[in-house]
mmCIF file of C-alpha atoms in Angstrom:
data_model
loop_
_atom_site.group_PDB
_atom_site.id
_atom_site.type_symbol
_atom_site.label_atom_id
_atom_site.label_comp_id
_atom_site.label_asym_id
_atom_site.label_seq_id
_atom_site.Cartn_x
_atom_site.Cartn_y
_atom_site.Cartn_z
ATOM 1 C CA MET A 1 96.852 -143.245 36.040
ATOM 2 C CA ALA A 2 98.278 -140.563 38.273
ATOM 3 C CA THR A 3 97.332 -140.046 41.896
ATOM 4 C CA ILE A 4 96.599 -136.402 42.592
ATOM 5 C CA TYR A 5 95.947 -134.428 45.761
ATOM 6 C CA ILE A 6 93.725 -131.375 45.626
ATOM 7 C CA SER A 7 93.310 -128.520 48.090
ATOM 8 C CA ILE A 8 89.784 -127.081 48.237
ATOM 9 C CA GLY A 9 88.918 -123.940 50.185
ATOM 10 C CA SER A 10 86.441 -121.091 50.488
ATOM 11 C CA ASN A 11 85.448 -118.268 52.801
ATOM 12 C CA GLN A 12 82.509 -116.837 50.843
ATOM 13 C CA ASN A 13 79.308 -118.823 51.304
ATOM 14 C CA ALA A 14 81.858 -121.490 52.156
ATOM 15 C CA GLU A 15 79.658 -124.520 52.824
ATOM 16 C CA GLN A 16 77.790 -124.145 49.537
ATOM 17 C CA GLN A 17 81.018 -123.444 47.621
ATOM 18 C CA ILE A 18 82.796 -126.472 49.113
ATOM 19 C CA ARG A 19 79.828 -128.696 48.218
ATOM 20 C CA TYR A 20 79.805 -127.273 44.676
ATOM 21 C CA GLY A 21 83.571 -127.770 44.218
ATOM 22 C CA VAL A 22 83.500 -131.336 45.515
ATOM 23 C CA LYS A 23 80.457 -132.137 43.360
ATOM 24 C CA ARG A 24 82.241 -130.891 40.231
ATOM 25 C CA LEU A 25 85.447 -132.765 41.148
ATOM 26 C CA ASN A 26 83.376 -135.891 41.773
ATOM 27 C CA GLU A 27 82.019 -135.569 38.234
ATOM 28 C CA MET A 28 85.599 -135.440 36.876
ATOM 29 C CA PHE A 29 87.180 -138.211 38.926
ATOM 30 C CA SER A 30 86.006 -141.545 40.207
ATOM 31 C CA GLU A 31 86.427 -142.570 43.814
ATOM 32 C CA LEU A 32 87.244 -139.179 45.288
ATOM 33 C CA GLU A 33 88.683 -139.574 48.818
ATOM 34 C CA LEU A 34 88.170 -136.613 51.144
ATOM 35 C CA SER A 35 89.777 -135.448 54.364
ATOM 36 C CA SER A 36 87.725 -133.895 57.118
ATOM 37 C CA VAL A 37 86.658 -130.308 56.546
ATOM 38 C CA TYR A 38 88.646 -127.846 58.632
ATOM 39 C CA GLU A 39 87.776 -124.305 59.627
ATOM 40 C CA SER A 40 90.544 -121.769 60.083
ATOM 41 C CA GLU A 41 91.106 -118.082 60.390
ATOM 42 C CA ALA A 42 92.107 -116.167 57.266
ATOM 43 C CA VAL A 43 95.886 -116.072 56.726
ATOM 44 C CA GLY A 44 97.572 -112.924 55.414
ATOM 45 C CA PHE A 45 94.496 -110.667 55.594
ATOM 46 C CA GLU A 46 91.451 -109.831 57.706
ATOM 47 C CA GLY A 47 88.489 -111.838 56.466
ATOM 48 C CA ASP A 48 85.889 -114.452 57.307
ATOM 49 C CA ASN A 49 87.061 -117.889 58.372
ATOM 50 C CA PHE A 50 87.897 -120.412 55.663
ATOM 51 C CA LEU A 51 86.738 -123.977 55.210
ATOM 52 C CA ASN A 52 89.408 -126.258 53.727
ATOM 53 C CA LEU A 53 89.922 -129.893 52.903
ATOM 54 C CA VAL A 54 92.102 -132.107 50.726
ATOM 55 C CA ALA A 55 90.857 -134.615 48.158
ATOM 56 C CA LYS A 56 92.660 -137.556 46.600
ATOM 57 C CA ALA A 57 91.793 -138.775 43.102
ATOM 58 C CA GLU A 58 93.123 -140.805 40.200
ATOM 59 C CA THR A 59 93.361 -139.251 36.744
ATOM 60 C CA GLN A 60 94.615 -139.781 33.220
ATOM 61 C CA LEU A 61 94.598 -136.024 32.595
ATOM 62 C CA THR A 62 97.869 -134.125 32.292
ATOM 63 C CA ILE A 63 98.888 -131.558 34.906
ATOM 64 C CA SER A 64 97.916 -128.770 32.521
ATOM 65 C CA GLN A 65 94.494 -130.303 31.849
ATOM 66 C CA VAL A 66 93.867 -130.742 35.587
ATOM 67 C CA ASP A 67 94.903 -127.141 36.314
ATOM 68 C CA GLN A 68 92.671 -125.765 33.537
ATOM 69 C CA ALA A 69 89.722 -127.851 34.754
ATOM 70 C CA PHE A 70 90.190 -126.479 38.281
ATOM 71 C CA LYS A 71 90.237 -122.908 36.929
ATOM 72 C CA ARG A 72 86.972 -123.539 35.060
ATOM 73 C CA ILE A 73 85.303 -124.860 38.233
ATOM 74 C CA GLU A 74 86.577 -121.861 40.233
ATOM 75 C CA SER A 75 85.323 -119.414 37.592
ATOM 76 C CA ALA A 76 81.903 -121.073 37.467
ATOM 77 C CA ALA A 77 81.748 -120.675 41.265
ATOM 78 C CA GLY A 78 82.443 -116.936 41.002
ATOM 79 C CA ARG A 79 86.180 -116.888 41.692
ATOM 80 C CA ARG A 80 87.684 -113.500 40.881
ATOM 81 C CA ARG A 81 91.254 -113.225 39.666
ATOM 82 C CA ASP A 82 91.457 -109.427 39.738
ATOM 83 C CA VAL A 83 91.867 -109.242 43.526
ATOM 84 C CA PRO A 84 94.962 -109.378 45.760
ATOM 85 C CA LYS A 85 96.513 -112.800 46.382
ATOM 86 C CA PHE A 86 95.575 -112.720 50.058
ATOM 87 C CA SER A 87 91.843 -111.987 49.907
ATOM 88 C CA ASP A 88 88.440 -113.604 50.211
ATOM 89 C CA ARG A 89 87.825 -116.594 47.942
ATOM 90 C CA ALA A 90 84.563 -117.883 46.538
ATOM 91 C CA LEU A 91 86.318 -121.164 45.707
ATOM 92 C CA ASP A 92 89.994 -122.046 45.582
ATOM 93 C CA ILE A 93 91.035 -125.396 44.082
ATOM 94 C CA ASP A 94 94.748 -126.163 43.810
ATOM 95 C CA LEU A 95 96.681 -129.184 42.606
ATOM 96 C CA LEU A 96 99.050 -130.040 45.465
ATOM 97 C CA LEU A 97 100.698 -133.203 44.154
ATOM 98 C CA TYR A 98 100.675 -135.195 40.925
ATOM 99 C CA ASP A 99 102.151 -138.553 41.914
ATOM 100 C CA ASP A 100 105.618 -137.661 43.233
ATOM 101 C CA LEU A 101 106.426 -135.357 40.347
ATOM 102 C CA ILE A 102 108.666 -132.352 41.001
ATOM 103 C CA CYS A 103 108.296 -129.638 38.349
ATOM 104 C CA ASP A 104 108.111 -125.896 37.721
ATOM 105 C CA LYS A 105 105.976 -126.032 34.561
ATOM 106 C CA PRO A 106 103.160 -125.946 33.693
ATOM 107 C CA ILE A 107 102.725 -125.276 37.432
ATOM 108 C CA LYS A 108 105.078 -125.692 40.377
ATOM 109 C CA LEU A 109 104.694 -129.091 42.062
ATOM 110 C CA PRO A 110 104.567 -130.013 44.807
ATOM 111 C CA ARG A 111 102.807 -126.800 45.837
ATOM 112 C CA PHE A 112 104.647 -124.828 48.490
ATOM 113 C CA GLU A 113 101.452 -124.580 50.603
ATOM 114 C CA VAL A 114 101.901 -128.216 51.625
ATOM 115 C CA THR A 115 104.836 -127.295 53.871
ATOM 116 C CA LYS A 116 103.745 -123.748 54.775
ATOM 117 C CA HIS A 117 100.057 -123.826 55.710
ATOM 118 C CA ALA A 118 98.349 -125.884 58.401
ATOM 119 C CA PHE A 119 95.065 -125.828 56.461
ATOM 120 C CA VAL A 120 96.779 -127.836 53.694
ATOM 121 C CA LEU A 121 99.224 -130.004 55.626
ATOM 122 C CA LEU A 122 96.811 -131.292 58.307
ATOM 123 C CA PRO A 123 94.119 -132.600 55.912
ATOM 124 C CA LEU A 124 96.825 -134.066 53.666
ATOM 125 C CA ALA A 125 98.409 -135.801 56.670
ATOM 126 C CA GLU A 126 94.968 -137.087 57.631
ATOM 127 C CA ILE A 127 94.368 -138.913 54.343
ATOM 128 C CA GLU A 128 98.010 -139.829 53.565
ATOM 129 C CA PRO A 129 99.932 -139.974 56.861
ATOM 130 C CA ASN A 130 102.673 -142.300 55.598
ATOM 131 C CA ARG A 131 103.149 -140.836 52.132
ATOM 132 C CA VAL A 132 106.509 -139.083 51.778
ATOM 133 C CA HIS A 133 106.822 -135.549 50.423
ATOM 134 C CA PRO A 134 108.957 -135.820 47.252
ATOM 135 C CA ILE A 135 111.284 -132.950 48.231
ATOM 136 C CA GLU A 136 111.229 -132.978 52.042
ATOM 137 C CA LYS A 137 111.659 -136.783 52.143
ATOM 138 C CA ASN A 138 109.506 -136.874 55.261
ATOM 139 C CA SER A 139 106.026 -138.331 55.815
ATOM 140 C CA TYR A 140 103.087 -135.941 55.995
ATOM 141 C CA LYS A 141 102.306 -137.279 59.477
ATOM 142 C CA ASN A 142 105.817 -136.410 60.693
ATOM 143 C CA MET A 143 105.704 -133.055 58.926
ATOM 144 C CA TRP A 144 102.427 -132.251 60.709
ATOM 145 C CA MET A 145 103.758 -133.414 64.086
ATOM 146 C CA ASN A 146 106.726 -131.045 63.644
ATOM 147 C CA PHE A 147 104.735 -128.163 62.142
ATOM 148 C CA ARG A 148 105.475 -124.844 63.852
ATOM 149 C CA GLN A 149 103.826 -121.988 62.004
ATOM 150 C CA LYS A 150 102.917 -119.073 64.250
ATOM 151 C CA GLU A 151 100.830 -117.424 61.527
ATOM 152 C CA GLN A 152 98.043 -119.983 61.956
ATOM 153 C CA GLN A 153 97.349 -121.287 65.416
ATOM 154 C CA LYS A 154 93.623 -121.962 65.104
ATOM 155 C CA LEU A 155 92.500 -124.826 62.900
ATOM 156 C CA TRP A 156 89.720 -127.225 63.790
ATOM 157 C CA ALA A 157 87.748 -130.031 62.157
ATOM 158 C CA ILE A 158 84.040 -129.386 61.741
ATOM 159 C CA PRO A 159 81.052 -131.603 60.986
ATOM 160 C CA PHE A 160 80.014 -131.065 57.382
ATOM 161 C CA ASP A 161 76.702 -131.709 55.619
ATOM 162 C CA TRP A 162 77.521 -132.823 52.060
ATOM 163 C CA GLN A 163 73.898 -132.469 50.740
ATOM 164 C CA ASN A 164 74.029 -134.206 47.351
ATOM 165 C CA ALA A 165 77.644 -133.240 46.640
ATOM 166 C CA PHE A 166 78.205 -136.745 45.312
ATOM 167 C CA SER A 167 75.307 -136.793 42.896
ATOM 168 C CA LYS A 168 76.467 -137.353 39.312
ATOM 169 C CA GLU A 169 73.862 -134.891 37.979
ATOM 170 C CA LEU A 170 75.255 -131.638 36.634
ATOM 171 C CA SER A 171 74.741 -128.696 38.973
ATOM 172 C CA LYS A 172 73.347 -125.433 37.679
#
């Protein structure tokens, strides 16, 4: 079993999309652990605020299988891949860490967003403060305490209504 960390975000009908993404992930993995949900301004473009969180799960799937499953969930939620990298997102689900594996293929791990974006690092530090980044060799708590990115000053936890996101029934 591998321990994985997943970034989940949206800025289009964000509450519904976050609930949908978490519901689908909950169907794939048992005992999903979630950070708080954070709201932040869009980074790299003008757009509506994003909602973001990080989830922790255990899996027997390979990295490639996990990545493909995330793409299927995003597509089912209306994610478009024919738009610029920095643009609105219906649902964005990214594998941040797969145990402490460092690799470039099938995807690059750990994801660079962990060290570059507050909306990833803060929720990760919340659920795994003492875990050590496999490249930086520093705990996520210490990395957050020393985080100095001017591009994103505003990030705040919000109350979130999960409304049946943890039901095992398939959503339509």
